[in-house]
Amino acid sequence: MGESEIARAEQARKGSPFLNTAQAAHYIGLSYRTLEQMRWNGLGPSFRRHGRFVRYHIDDLDSWSRSTQGDTHNGGRDA
């Protein structure tokens, strides 16, 4: 993701609480592709459809991030 997209994500945080997939992925520290695949698989943060556009609300991203705190698939050990 380029600096212009990062700047747009930061600007969106100050203005609208809704982020597109690229902005949301940057906000929570995932790649665009990872977040997209999580959505397709019914995993990850809640999202909304605004017409044909997928949008993530910042509160939903924060809530999802808190809910995954300490959640590991390897018995609590770092890989």
Short mmCIF file of C-alpha atoms in Angstrom, two decimals:
data_model
loop_
_atom_site.label_atom_id
_atom_site.label_comp_id
_atom_site.label_asym_id
_atom_site.label_seq_id
_atom_site.Cartn_x
_atom_site.Cartn_y
_atom_site.Cartn_z
CA MET A 1 0.00 0.00 0.00
CA GLY A 2 1.41 3.37 -1.01
CA GLU A 3 1.77 6.44 1.14
CA SER A 4 -1.27 8.04 -0.48
CA GLU A 5 -3.46 5.16 0.72
CA ILE A 6 -2.00 5.43 4.22
CA ALA A 7 -2.72 9.15 4.20
CA ARG A 8 -6.29 8.46 3.07
CA ALA A 9 -6.72 5.94 5.91
CA GLU A 10 -5.48 8.49 8.43
CA GLN A 11 -7.75 11.14 6.96
CA ALA A 12 -10.72 8.77 7.08
CA ARG A 13 -10.01 8.12 10.75
CA LYS A 14 -10.41 11.85 11.38
CA GLY A 15 -13.53 12.15 9.22
CA SER A 16 -15.76 9.25 8.29
CA PRO A 17 -15.70 6.20 10.57
CA PHE A 18 -16.04 3.93 7.51
CA LEU A 19 -12.96 2.51 5.81
CA ASN A 20 -12.61 0.58 2.57
CA THR A 21 -10.82 -2.77 2.58
CA ALA A 22 -7.35 -1.33 1.92
CA GLN A 23 -7.74 1.29 4.63
CA ALA A 24 -9.18 -1.21 7.12
CA ALA A 25 -6.37 -3.68 6.44
CA HIS A 26 -3.77 -0.98 7.08
CA TYR A 27 -5.59 0.14 10.22
CA ILE A 28 -5.46 -3.33 11.80
CA GLY A 29 -2.08 -4.30 10.36
CA LEU A 30 -3.08 -6.93 7.83
CA SER A 31 -2.57 -7.08 4.10
CA TYR A 32 -5.46 -6.21 1.82
CA ARG A 33 -5.50 -9.77 0.51
CA THR A 34 -5.57 -11.32 4.00
CA LEU A 35 -8.50 -9.18 5.08
CA GLU A 36 -10.32 -9.91 1.83
CA GLN A 37 -9.82 -13.67 2.24
CA MET A 38 -10.97 -13.52 5.86
CA ARG A 39 -14.17 -11.81 4.68
CA TRP A 40 -14.76 -14.44 1.98
CA ASN A 41 -14.30 -17.20 4.57
CA GLY A 42 -16.66 -15.58 7.07
CA LEU A 43 -13.83 -14.65 9.43
CA GLY A 44 -12.41 -11.35 10.55
CA PRO A 45 -14.11 -8.12 11.52
CA SER A 46 -17.70 -7.24 10.71
CA PHE A 47 -18.23 -5.34 7.51
CA ARG A 48 -21.10 -3.58 5.81
CA ARG A 49 -22.14 -3.21 2.22
CA HIS A 50 -22.90 0.28 1.09
CA GLY A 51 -24.37 -0.49 -2.29
CA ARG A 52 -21.70 -2.53 -4.04
CA PHE A 53 -18.95 -1.23 -1.74
CA VAL A 54 -17.62 -3.06 1.31
CA ARG A 55 -16.95 -0.80 4.28
CA TYR A 56 -15.55 -1.46 7.74
CA HIS A 57 -16.53 0.72 10.70
CA ILE A 58 -13.59 1.68 12.90
CA ASP A 59 -15.48 0.60 16.04
CA ASP A 60 -15.98 -2.87 14.53
CA LEU A 61 -12.28 -3.10 13.70
CA ASP A 62 -11.32 -2.09 17.24
CA SER A 63 -13.80 -4.54 18.74
CA TRP A 64 -12.56 -7.40 16.55
CA SER A 65 -8.96 -6.60 17.40
CA ARG A 66 -9.71 -6.67 21.13
CA SER A 67 -11.57 -9.97 20.77
CA THR A 68 -8.54 -11.64 19.14
CA GLN A 69 -6.10 -10.46 21.79
CA GLY A 70 -4.06 -13.45 22.89
CA ASP A 71 -5.95 -15.75 20.50
CA THR A 72 -3.46 -18.22 19.05
CA HIS A 73 -3.68 -21.49 17.21
CA ASN A 74 -0.45 -22.94 18.57
CA GLY A 75 -1.21 -23.38 22.24
CA GLY A 76 -0.13 -19.90 23.25
CA ARG A 77 3.40 -20.23 21.90
CA ASP A 78 4.86 -17.89 19.34
CA ALA A 79 5.67 -19.48 16.01
#
